[in-house]
Short mmCIF file of C-alpha atoms and ligand atoms in Angstrom, two decimals:
data_model
loop_
_atom_site.label_atom_id
_atom_site.label_comp_id
_atom_site.label_asym_id
_atom_site.label_seq_id
_atom_site.Cartn_x
_atom_site.Cartn_y
_atom_site.Cartn_z
CA MET A 1 -142.07 -162.21 108.24
CA THR A 2 -143.78 -161.24 111.56
CA ALA A 3 -142.89 -164.32 113.49
CA LEU A 4 -144.96 -165.43 116.19
CA LYS A 5 -143.61 -165.01 119.93
CA PHE A 6 -143.16 -167.64 122.48
CA ASP A 7 -142.16 -167.22 126.27
CA PHE A 8 -141.45 -170.77 127.92
CA ALA A 9 -139.64 -168.77 131.06
CA ASN A 10 -143.06 -169.44 133.23
CA CYS A 11 -143.02 -173.06 133.28
CA PHE A 12 -139.61 -173.30 135.00
CA SER A 13 -139.43 -173.30 139.33
CA ALA A 14 -136.99 -170.03 138.86
CA ALA A 15 -140.28 -167.78 137.96
CA ILE A 16 -143.34 -169.65 139.81
CA GLY A 17 -141.12 -171.83 142.84
CA GLU A 18 -141.12 -175.63 142.96
CA LYS A 19 -144.36 -176.19 141.32
CA GLY A 20 -142.29 -175.32 138.25
CA LEU A 21 -140.17 -177.95 135.96
CA ASP A 22 -136.95 -177.69 136.58
CA GLU A 23 -134.29 -176.82 133.91
CA LYS A 24 -132.07 -180.07 134.43
CA ASN A 25 -135.07 -182.19 133.70
CA LEU A 26 -135.01 -180.76 130.35
CA ALA A 27 -131.79 -180.54 130.07
CA ALA A 28 -131.75 -184.39 130.68
CA LEU A 29 -134.40 -185.09 128.37
CA ARG A 30 -132.05 -183.38 125.71
CA GLU A 31 -131.49 -186.57 123.62
CA GLU A 32 -135.11 -187.85 123.83
CA ILE A 33 -136.06 -184.18 122.19
CA VAL A 34 -133.26 -184.31 119.71
CA ALA A 35 -134.32 -187.85 118.43
CA ALA A 36 -137.88 -186.82 118.24
CA VAL A 37 -137.23 -183.85 116.30
CA ARG A 38 -134.90 -185.87 114.05
CA HIS A 39 -137.36 -188.66 113.34
CA CYS A 40 -140.05 -185.91 112.57
CA ASN A 41 -137.22 -184.78 110.18
CA ASP A 42 -136.28 -187.57 108.52
CA THR A 43 -139.53 -189.34 108.39
CA ARG A 44 -141.93 -186.18 106.92
CA GLY A 45 -143.78 -186.93 104.77
CA GLU A 46 -143.80 -190.48 105.03
CA GLY A 47 -146.65 -192.76 106.38
CA MET A 48 -149.51 -190.39 108.25
CA THR A 49 -147.10 -187.36 107.86
CA GLY A 50 -148.03 -186.05 104.71
CA TRP A 51 -149.45 -182.93 106.33
CA TYR A 52 -145.88 -181.75 106.67
CA GLU A 53 -145.85 -181.53 102.82
CA LEU A 54 -149.16 -179.41 102.21
CA PRO A 55 -147.56 -176.22 102.65
CA TYR A 56 -145.71 -176.75 99.91
CA GLU A 57 -148.17 -178.13 97.93
CA THR A 58 -149.16 -176.27 94.65
CA GLU A 59 -151.32 -178.57 92.30
CA GLN A 60 -154.42 -178.56 94.12
CA VAL A 61 -154.43 -175.06 95.77
CA GLU A 62 -154.16 -173.98 92.25
CA LYS A 63 -157.62 -175.34 90.92
CA ILE A 64 -159.26 -173.96 94.64
CA LEU A 65 -158.46 -170.77 93.87
CA ASN A 66 -159.36 -170.61 89.96
CA SER A 67 -162.27 -172.43 91.50
CA ALA A 68 -163.24 -169.90 93.84
CA ALA A 69 -162.79 -167.57 91.14
CA ALA A 70 -164.55 -169.25 88.92
CA LYS A 71 -167.51 -169.11 91.72
CA LYS A 72 -167.52 -165.63 92.80
CA GLY A 73 -171.40 -164.31 93.05
CA LYS A 74 -172.90 -167.52 92.35
CA PHE A 75 -173.66 -168.50 96.09
CA ASP A 76 -174.93 -166.63 98.92
CA ASP A 77 -173.70 -169.48 101.21
CA VAL A 78 -171.34 -172.28 101.71
CA VAL A 79 -172.03 -175.71 104.02
CA VAL A 80 -169.68 -177.83 104.91
CA LEU A 81 -170.61 -181.29 105.61
CA GLY A 82 -168.67 -182.91 107.84
CA ILE A 83 -167.32 -183.75 111.83
CA GLY A 84 -164.11 -183.98 113.23
CA GLY A 85 -161.16 -183.05 111.31
CA SER A 86 -162.96 -182.36 108.27
CA ALA A 87 -165.19 -179.39 110.13
CA LEU A 88 -162.45 -177.93 113.29
CA GLY A 89 -159.87 -176.76 110.94
CA THR A 90 -162.57 -174.64 109.12
CA ILE A 91 -164.32 -173.45 112.16
CA ALA A 92 -161.30 -171.98 113.06
CA LEU A 93 -160.32 -170.08 109.48
CA ARG A 94 -163.47 -168.67 109.53
CA THR A 95 -163.77 -167.70 113.45
CA ALA A 96 -159.96 -166.22 113.15
CA LEU A 97 -160.09 -164.41 109.39
CA VAL A 98 -163.33 -163.34 107.92
CA HIS A 99 -165.15 -160.31 109.37
CA PRO A 100 -166.22 -161.52 113.19
CA PHE A 101 -169.77 -160.98 112.46
CA HIS A 102 -169.00 -162.03 108.54
CA ASN A 103 -172.39 -164.72 108.49
CA MET A 104 -174.41 -161.80 109.95
CA LEU A 105 -173.61 -159.48 107.73
CA PRO A 106 -175.66 -158.35 104.26
CA ASN A 107 -174.21 -159.25 101.14
CA ASP A 108 -172.60 -155.86 100.31
CA LYS A 109 -170.82 -155.91 103.26
CA ARG A 110 -169.45 -159.43 102.97
CA GLY A 111 -168.25 -157.87 99.66
CA GLY A 112 -170.51 -160.22 97.83
CA LEU A 113 -168.47 -163.19 99.11
CA PRO A 114 -170.52 -166.34 100.65
CA ARG A 115 -171.66 -166.83 104.43
CA LEU A 116 -169.75 -170.24 105.83
CA HIS A 117 -171.75 -172.55 107.72
CA VAL A 118 -170.01 -176.12 109.32
CA LEU A 119 -172.53 -178.63 110.53
CA ASP A 120 -170.04 -180.68 112.55
CA ASN A 121 -173.02 -182.30 114.47
CA ILE A 122 -176.45 -184.48 113.49
CA ASP A 123 -178.53 -182.50 115.86
CA PRO A 124 -182.15 -182.61 114.37
CA ASP A 125 -183.58 -179.72 115.44
CA GLN A 126 -180.49 -177.73 114.38
CA LEU A 127 -180.32 -179.72 110.85
CA ALA A 128 -184.07 -179.11 110.50
CA ALA A 129 -183.87 -175.31 111.34
CA PHE A 130 -180.97 -175.15 109.16
CA PHE A 131 -182.31 -176.36 106.52
CA ALA A 132 -185.68 -174.98 106.42
CA ASP A 133 -184.71 -171.42 107.42
CA VAL A 134 -181.26 -170.12 106.98
CA ILE A 135 -180.31 -170.91 103.32
CA ASP A 136 -181.90 -170.75 99.92
CA PHE A 137 -180.64 -173.62 97.95
CA SER A 138 -180.52 -172.13 94.35
CA ARG A 139 -177.98 -170.04 96.33
CA THR A 140 -175.92 -172.23 97.90
CA LEU A 141 -172.59 -174.80 97.48
CA PHE A 142 -172.35 -177.71 99.76
CA ILE A 143 -168.88 -179.32 100.21
CA VAL A 144 -169.10 -182.93 101.44
CA ILE A 145 -165.73 -183.45 103.24
CA SER A 146 -164.99 -187.31 104.56
CA LYS A 147 -161.44 -188.66 104.52
CA SER A 148 -163.03 -192.56 105.35
CA GLY A 149 -166.12 -191.47 102.93
CA SER A 150 -167.94 -193.24 105.83
CA THR A 151 -168.63 -191.60 109.36
CA ALA A 152 -172.11 -191.87 109.80
CA GLU A 153 -172.41 -188.11 110.69
CA THR A 154 -171.61 -186.62 107.70
CA MET A 155 -172.78 -189.43 105.29
CA SER A 156 -176.19 -188.91 107.13
CA GLN A 157 -175.73 -185.01 106.27
CA PHE A 158 -174.70 -185.64 103.01
CA LEU A 159 -178.02 -187.80 102.36
CA LEU A 160 -180.06 -185.12 103.51
CA ALA A 161 -178.92 -182.41 101.87
CA VAL A 162 -178.83 -184.45 98.47
CA GLU A 163 -182.81 -185.43 98.82
CA LEU A 164 -183.07 -181.27 99.71
CA ILE A 165 -181.05 -180.27 96.68
CA GLU A 166 -182.64 -183.12 94.37
CA ASN A 167 -186.31 -181.88 95.90
CA LYS A 168 -185.96 -178.48 95.58
CA LEU A 169 -183.94 -177.91 92.40
CA GLY A 170 -183.94 -181.17 90.70
CA LYS A 171 -181.76 -184.09 90.25
CA ASP A 172 -179.63 -182.33 87.34
CA LYS A 173 -178.65 -179.70 89.67
CA ILE A 174 -176.85 -181.37 92.34
CA LYS A 175 -173.29 -181.69 90.95
CA ASP A 176 -173.53 -177.56 90.23
CA HIS A 177 -174.38 -177.69 94.12
CA LEU A 178 -172.26 -179.81 95.61
CA ILE A 179 -168.23 -180.67 95.89
CA ALA A 180 -166.56 -183.53 97.71
CA ILE A 181 -163.55 -183.71 99.42
CA THR A 182 -162.13 -187.46 99.90
CA ASP A 183 -159.87 -190.15 100.41
CA LYS A 184 -158.58 -190.53 96.40
CA ALA A 185 -159.80 -194.32 96.43
CA LYS A 186 -161.41 -195.63 99.76
CA GLY A 187 -165.02 -194.83 100.84
CA VAL A 188 -168.49 -194.85 99.25
CA LEU A 189 -167.85 -191.08 98.51
CA ARG A 190 -164.99 -190.83 95.84
CA PRO A 191 -167.32 -193.49 93.28
CA ILE A 192 -170.52 -191.42 94.36
CA ALA A 193 -168.43 -188.09 93.39
CA ASP A 194 -167.13 -189.46 90.35
CA ASP A 195 -170.52 -191.07 89.25
CA TRP A 196 -172.08 -187.60 89.71
CA GLY A 197 -169.32 -185.94 88.16
CA LEU A 198 -168.70 -183.33 90.87
CA GLU A 199 -166.00 -181.13 91.49
CA SER A 200 -163.86 -182.90 93.89
CA TYR A 201 -160.95 -182.89 96.02
CA VAL A 202 -157.99 -185.55 97.41
CA ILE A 203 -156.73 -185.82 100.77
CA ASP A 204 -153.70 -187.20 100.22
CA ASP A 205 -153.52 -190.62 102.18
CA GLY A 206 -150.96 -189.58 104.92
CA VAL A 207 -152.91 -186.83 106.06
CA GLY A 208 -155.75 -187.35 108.65
CA GLY A 209 -158.02 -185.65 109.64
CA ARG A 210 -157.22 -183.31 112.13
CA PHE A 211 -153.84 -182.54 110.58
CA SER A 212 -155.79 -181.59 107.37
CA VAL A 213 -156.61 -177.92 107.79
CA LEU A 214 -154.16 -176.94 105.38
CA SER A 215 -155.43 -179.56 102.73
CA PRO A 216 -158.13 -178.72 100.33
CA VAL A 217 -160.74 -179.52 103.58
CA GLY A 218 -159.74 -176.31 104.92
CA LEU A 219 -158.29 -174.44 101.91
CA LEU A 220 -161.21 -175.04 99.82
CA PRO A 221 -164.25 -173.71 102.30
CA ALA A 222 -161.47 -170.72 102.87
CA ALA A 223 -160.79 -169.56 99.19
CA LEU A 224 -164.28 -169.38 98.80
CA CYS A 225 -165.14 -166.96 101.60
CA GLY A 226 -161.98 -164.69 100.55
CA MET A 227 -159.47 -165.77 102.73
CA ASP A 228 -155.74 -165.53 101.91
CA ILE A 229 -155.19 -169.31 101.13
CA GLU A 230 -151.42 -168.51 100.10
CA ALA A 231 -150.58 -166.46 102.85
CA LEU A 232 -151.76 -168.96 105.43
CA LEU A 233 -149.71 -171.75 103.61
CA ALA A 234 -146.38 -169.29 103.64
CA GLY A 235 -146.41 -169.05 106.72
CA ALA A 236 -146.86 -172.74 107.67
CA ALA A 237 -144.04 -172.91 105.53
CA GLU A 238 -142.35 -170.24 107.56
CA MET A 239 -143.26 -171.96 110.93
CA ASP A 240 -141.69 -175.20 109.38
CA GLU A 241 -138.28 -174.09 108.82
CA ILE A 242 -137.99 -172.67 112.69
CA CYS A 243 -139.38 -176.41 113.74
CA LYS A 244 -136.80 -178.18 112.03
CA THR A 245 -133.89 -177.17 114.10
CA GLU A 246 -132.65 -179.84 116.51
CA ASP A 247 -131.11 -177.25 118.65
CA PHE A 248 -134.34 -177.64 120.60
CA MET A 249 -134.15 -174.61 122.62
CA LYS A 250 -134.56 -172.18 119.34
CA ASN A 251 -137.29 -175.14 118.36
CA PRO A 252 -140.59 -173.83 119.73
CA ALA A 253 -142.48 -177.00 118.62
CA ALA A 254 -140.00 -178.82 120.58
CA LEU A 255 -140.04 -176.64 123.60
CA PHE A 256 -144.10 -176.78 123.64
CA ALA A 257 -144.12 -180.34 123.50
CA ALA A 258 -141.30 -181.36 125.90
CA ILE A 259 -142.42 -178.75 128.73
CA HIS A 260 -145.68 -180.71 128.41
CA PHE A 261 -144.50 -183.96 128.46
CA LEU A 262 -142.08 -182.93 131.42
CA ALA A 263 -145.41 -181.33 133.72
CA ASP A 264 -146.89 -184.24 132.81
CA ARG A 265 -144.45 -186.55 133.77
CA ASP A 266 -142.70 -184.87 136.64
CA LYS A 267 -145.35 -182.64 138.07
CA ASN A 268 -148.45 -184.13 137.46
CA ALA A 269 -149.76 -181.43 135.11
CA ARG A 270 -152.18 -183.22 132.86
CA LEU A 271 -154.20 -180.80 131.69
CA SER A 272 -153.31 -178.27 128.59
CA VAL A 273 -155.49 -175.62 129.10
CA MET A 274 -155.21 -173.26 125.85
CA MET A 275 -156.58 -169.78 126.32
CA PRO A 276 -156.80 -167.18 123.44
CA TYR A 277 -156.82 -163.81 124.36
CA ALA A 278 -158.80 -162.57 121.47
CA SER A 279 -161.79 -164.08 120.11
CA GLY A 280 -160.50 -164.39 116.72
CA LEU A 281 -158.40 -167.11 118.03
CA LYS A 282 -161.03 -168.55 120.41
CA ASP A 283 -161.17 -171.69 117.81
CA VAL A 284 -157.69 -172.32 117.38
CA ALA A 285 -158.53 -173.36 120.88
CA ASP A 286 -160.97 -175.96 120.16
CA TRP A 287 -159.14 -177.03 117.10
CA TYR A 288 -155.71 -177.39 119.25
CA CYS A 289 -158.18 -179.57 121.92
CA GLN A 290 -159.04 -182.38 118.92
CA LEU A 291 -155.43 -182.10 117.60
CA TRP A 292 -153.92 -182.61 121.08
CA ALA A 293 -156.63 -184.82 122.59
CA GLU A 294 -157.14 -187.81 119.51
CA SER A 295 -152.91 -187.47 118.70
CA LEU A 296 -151.78 -188.06 122.21
CA GLY A 297 -154.53 -189.83 124.44
CA LYS A 298 -153.25 -193.63 123.91
CA ALA A 299 -153.55 -197.29 125.24
CA VAL A 300 -149.92 -198.34 123.73
CA HIS A 301 -146.47 -197.40 123.62
CA ASP A 302 -144.77 -198.10 119.75
CA ASP A 303 -143.93 -201.38 121.58
CA GLY A 304 -147.00 -202.38 122.28
CA THR A 305 -147.03 -202.35 126.26
CA PRO A 306 -149.56 -200.27 127.94
CA ALA A 307 -149.28 -196.47 127.59
CA PHE A 308 -152.51 -194.70 128.85
CA VAL A 309 -151.24 -191.70 128.56
CA GLY A 310 -151.80 -187.95 127.37
CA SER A 311 -152.32 -184.61 128.30
CA THR A 312 -155.89 -183.52 128.22
CA PRO A 313 -156.47 -180.39 126.17
CA VAL A 314 -159.23 -177.80 127.68
CA LYS A 315 -160.15 -174.74 125.73
CA ALA A 316 -160.94 -171.30 127.42
CA LEU A 317 -160.97 -167.63 126.15
CA GLY A 318 -159.54 -164.73 127.66
CA ALA A 319 -160.97 -162.14 128.69
CA THR A 320 -164.69 -164.21 129.11
CA ASP A 321 -163.12 -167.12 131.22
CA GLN A 322 -161.24 -165.18 133.79
CA HIS A 323 -164.83 -164.67 135.32
CA SER A 324 -165.66 -168.60 134.91
CA GLN A 325 -162.47 -170.77 134.64
CA VAL A 326 -160.09 -168.91 136.11
CA GLN A 327 -160.78 -169.57 139.89
CA MET A 328 -159.63 -173.63 138.92
CA TYR A 329 -156.93 -172.34 137.36
CA THR A 330 -155.29 -170.72 140.19
CA GLU A 331 -156.58 -171.90 143.11
CA GLY A 332 -157.60 -175.88 142.15
CA PRO A 333 -154.93 -179.05 141.76
CA PHE A 334 -151.68 -178.14 140.29
CA ASP A 335 -152.65 -180.06 137.33
CA LYS A 336 -152.11 -177.77 134.13
CA VAL A 337 -149.91 -176.07 131.98
CA THR A 338 -151.59 -173.17 130.81
CA VAL A 339 -151.50 -171.61 127.46
CA PHE A 340 -151.85 -167.81 126.87
CA VAL A 341 -152.63 -166.76 123.44
CA GLY A 342 -151.71 -163.09 123.13
CA VAL A 343 -152.20 -160.84 120.34
CA GLU A 344 -149.84 -157.67 119.49
CA LYS A 345 -151.85 -155.64 117.61
CA PHE A 346 -155.57 -155.79 116.85
CA GLU A 347 -156.99 -155.13 113.52
CA LYS A 348 -159.02 -151.91 115.51
CA THR A 349 -157.81 -149.20 118.57
CA LEU A 350 -161.13 -149.00 120.79
CA THR A 351 -161.15 -146.09 123.03
CA ILE A 352 -163.20 -146.54 126.02
CA PRO A 353 -165.33 -143.09 126.35
CA SER A 354 -164.62 -140.96 129.02
CA ARG A 355 -167.15 -140.51 131.61
CA PHE A 356 -167.94 -140.38 135.15
CA GLY A 357 -164.42 -138.65 135.36
CA THR A 358 -165.17 -138.26 139.47
CA VAL A 359 -165.95 -141.78 140.22
CA ASP A 360 -162.49 -143.75 140.93
CA ALA A 361 -164.54 -147.19 140.03
CA LEU A 362 -164.86 -145.78 136.19
CA ALA A 363 -162.30 -142.93 135.98
CA TYR A 364 -159.28 -145.50 135.41
CA LEU A 365 -160.95 -146.62 132.29
CA ASN A 366 -161.49 -143.55 131.07
CA GLY A 367 -159.73 -142.82 127.32
CA ARG A 368 -157.92 -146.29 127.69
CA THR A 369 -158.46 -148.59 124.63
CA PHE A 370 -160.08 -152.18 124.64
CA ASN A 371 -156.78 -153.32 122.93
CA GLU A 372 -155.05 -152.00 126.33
CA LEU A 373 -157.82 -153.39 128.86
CA MET A 374 -157.31 -157.27 126.74
CA ASP A 375 -153.22 -156.52 127.46
CA ALA A 376 -153.88 -155.46 130.89
CA GLU A 377 -156.20 -158.92 131.63
CA ARG A 378 -153.92 -161.31 129.79
CA VAL A 379 -150.77 -160.28 131.62
CA GLY A 380 -152.89 -160.04 134.88
CA THR A 381 -153.76 -163.21 134.73
CA GLU A 382 -150.12 -164.59 134.00
CA LEU A 383 -149.27 -162.34 136.76
CA ALA A 384 -151.53 -164.22 139.13
CA LEU A 385 -151.04 -167.74 137.99
CA CYS A 386 -147.33 -167.20 138.90
CA GLU A 387 -148.29 -165.81 142.01
CA ALA A 388 -150.10 -168.83 142.69
CA HIS A 389 -147.31 -171.11 141.19
CA ARG A 390 -148.82 -172.29 138.34
CA MET A 391 -147.28 -173.38 134.97
CA ASN A 392 -147.95 -170.72 132.52
CA MET A 393 -146.79 -170.26 128.64
CA THR A 394 -147.56 -167.40 126.19
CA ILE A 395 -147.47 -167.55 122.16
CA THR A 396 -147.48 -164.40 120.71
CA LEU A 397 -148.96 -163.37 117.39
CA PRO A 398 -148.22 -160.06 115.95
CA GLU A 399 -151.54 -159.26 114.51
CA VAL A 400 -154.68 -162.12 113.72
CA ASN A 401 -153.79 -162.66 109.74
CA ALA A 402 -153.82 -165.49 107.54
CA ASN A 403 -149.85 -165.73 107.71
CA THR A 404 -149.74 -165.88 111.70
CA VAL A 405 -152.44 -168.61 111.75
CA GLY A 406 -150.95 -170.71 109.33
CA GLN A 407 -147.54 -170.62 111.69
CA LEU A 408 -149.79 -171.55 114.72
CA PHE A 409 -151.79 -174.27 113.30
CA PHE A 410 -148.15 -175.82 112.14
CA MET A 411 -146.13 -174.84 115.80
CA LEU A 412 -148.83 -177.02 116.95
CA GLU A 413 -148.77 -179.84 114.39
CA VAL A 414 -145.14 -180.27 114.75
CA ALA A 415 -145.31 -180.18 118.22
CA THR A 416 -147.98 -182.59 118.48
CA ALA A 417 -145.91 -185.16 116.35
CA ILE A 418 -142.77 -184.54 118.56
CA ALA A 419 -144.92 -185.39 122.02
CA GLY A 420 -145.93 -188.28 120.39
CA LYS A 421 -142.47 -189.20 120.09
CA LEU A 422 -141.43 -188.61 123.64
CA TYR A 423 -144.51 -190.20 124.89
CA LYS A 424 -143.64 -193.21 122.57
CA ILE A 425 -146.88 -193.58 120.86
CA ASP A 426 -148.59 -193.22 117.32
CA ALA A 427 -149.92 -189.77 117.42
CA PHE A 428 -151.61 -190.61 113.98
CA ASN A 429 -154.40 -193.37 114.56
CA GLN A 430 -157.60 -192.77 116.57
CA PRO A 431 -158.56 -196.59 117.48
CA GLY A 432 -160.07 -195.38 120.83
CA VAL A 433 -162.73 -193.37 118.27
CA GLU A 434 -163.48 -196.43 116.70
CA GLY A 435 -165.42 -197.85 119.68
CA GLY A 436 -167.98 -195.69 119.83
CA LYS A 437 -168.85 -195.35 115.96
CA ILE A 438 -168.71 -199.18 115.72
CA ALA A 439 -171.84 -199.52 118.37
CA ALA A 440 -173.27 -197.07 116.34
CA TYR A 441 -173.21 -198.96 113.56
CA ALA A 442 -174.52 -201.89 115.13
CA GLN A 443 -177.22 -199.99 116.93
CA MET A 444 -178.60 -198.43 113.49
CA GLY A 445 -178.00 -202.37 112.03
CA ARG A 446 -175.40 -201.62 109.31
CA LYS A 447 -174.33 -204.46 107.59
CA GLY A 448 -171.59 -206.83 108.88
CA TYR A 449 -172.05 -205.35 112.57
CA GLU A 450 -174.50 -207.84 113.70
CA ALA A 451 -172.06 -209.35 116.16
CA LYS A 452 -171.47 -205.96 118.10
CA ALA A 453 -175.27 -206.01 117.81
CA LYS A 454 -175.74 -208.88 119.81
CA GLU A 455 -173.36 -208.57 122.13
CA ILE A 456 -175.08 -204.89 123.10
CA ALA A 457 -178.14 -206.61 123.09
CA ALA A 458 -176.86 -209.34 125.73
CA ARG A 459 -174.94 -206.72 127.85
CA PRO A 460 -176.20 -207.28 131.70
CA ALA A 461 -179.11 -204.72 132.55
CA LYS A 462 -177.69 -201.62 134.59
CA ASN A 463 -178.00 -201.79 138.22
CA ALA A 464 -181.54 -200.49 138.84
CA LYS A 465 -180.93 -198.63 142.04
CA PHE A 466 -178.88 -195.99 139.98
CA LEU A 467 -181.38 -195.63 137.85
CA LEU A 468 -183.76 -192.54 139.20
O1 LIG B 501 -159.04 -186.35 112.98
C1 LIG B 501 -159.27 -187.56 112.98
O2 LIG B 501 -159.02 -188.22 111.92
C2 LIG B 501 -161.23 -187.69 112.91
O3 LIG B 501 -161.47 -186.22 113.59
C3 LIG B 501 -161.89 -187.34 111.68
O4 LIG B 501 -161.79 -186.29 110.82
C4 LIG B 501 -163.25 -187.19 111.78
O5 LIG B 501 -163.55 -188.78 112.32
C5 LIG B 501 -164.35 -187.29 110.69
O6 LIG B 501 -163.90 -188.36 109.65
P1 LIG B 501 -163.72 -188.14 107.92
O7 LIG B 501 -163.05 -187.23 107.87
O8 LIG B 501 -162.86 -189.44 107.84
O9 LIG B 501 -165.16 -188.49 108.16
#
């Protein structure tokens, strides 16, 4: 096992002065942290924590591996129809684990593996262009993914894809070009899948969208595109062991959660910036933003009292965002915890050519590597944040591979669950997402939403002086 490393030291006052956390406050939170870890251990697999068991699931994984093997060479494109938790994990996997330009490579350079597209939106220009100009339907496999089987964005993508498959290839070909991943019983997708005899997979009851990357939701597209899903799950299982310990000073998920909680409570640091220094991990930061935001931004505590809690996640990319956001991080308000994600060994070592040796402004780069430069930029930003008295932590991956990405996903999922307990909220619901969905259904005339439509129509007119 090549384990991830965690460095939380720069979140404390010994490293960054009085803007840092007080170690005594961490010690004082001991009982709550231990109780949170114990609760997560004792209830694992229950209710909405079925995702804890995903690293050990074998039945669907075997079916996925067999399906991927049987489909090898048959498709040039795999298209995921889905949004949010049904899309972001797959995007993160693609960015991290296949060739950085996988979708741009010719077939032979992709080793005969299909390109992977994840729609994740309903922009009409983008959808129209994608379906008209990017794929050949006869060589495309669609995977529709929706736990609820009713999300408007996903179902509209699905309706469009089905119509186009039918028009271009004929109705009888739909089942050769469409797979469904959904709940075992709920929603309209399951009966359609059964009716049409589609290959299908189940998202277990206890696995919410944002915790589903290690379920068929992420695993099937990953396996179809050649990613090592067994190594991914093995990495998650290794991290699961580490994150079970109640000795919280040895538990990275517990420390990650507790530090963010204390930063918010004691230091008003209400933003969690994830900043990987590896382009391959860029979309892990995006996935983390959904996981952290949808899980922890809650209006009520477990006992029903008002909460309005949670730290707001932000994604950034090193070194790119040093030239965009870091000015704010070093000199703006003291409201952030920055989570650097570093990589010890990139797959390639790339040397910067030695030219203009007499020009001081360039000579220092001569013969050095991009790897060294990336590292220097990350450490440089870490030092700059410390000098500016800003809380920051670093997670280091020995390298970016399926095992280490599996570890990272799982650590962040467990940290989210533990943070939910510290905030005393339900980390596994998302009532705040419903408001917008219901209002959209009402505007689109969905049956059952007539009252909401009337309510929207009766809203007072907007103050005209602000309408330009
Ligand atoms: O994490 C979640 O639960 C959400 O982000 C969902 O994944 C998203 O709303 C899509 O839902 P569904 O998979 O039911 O279509």
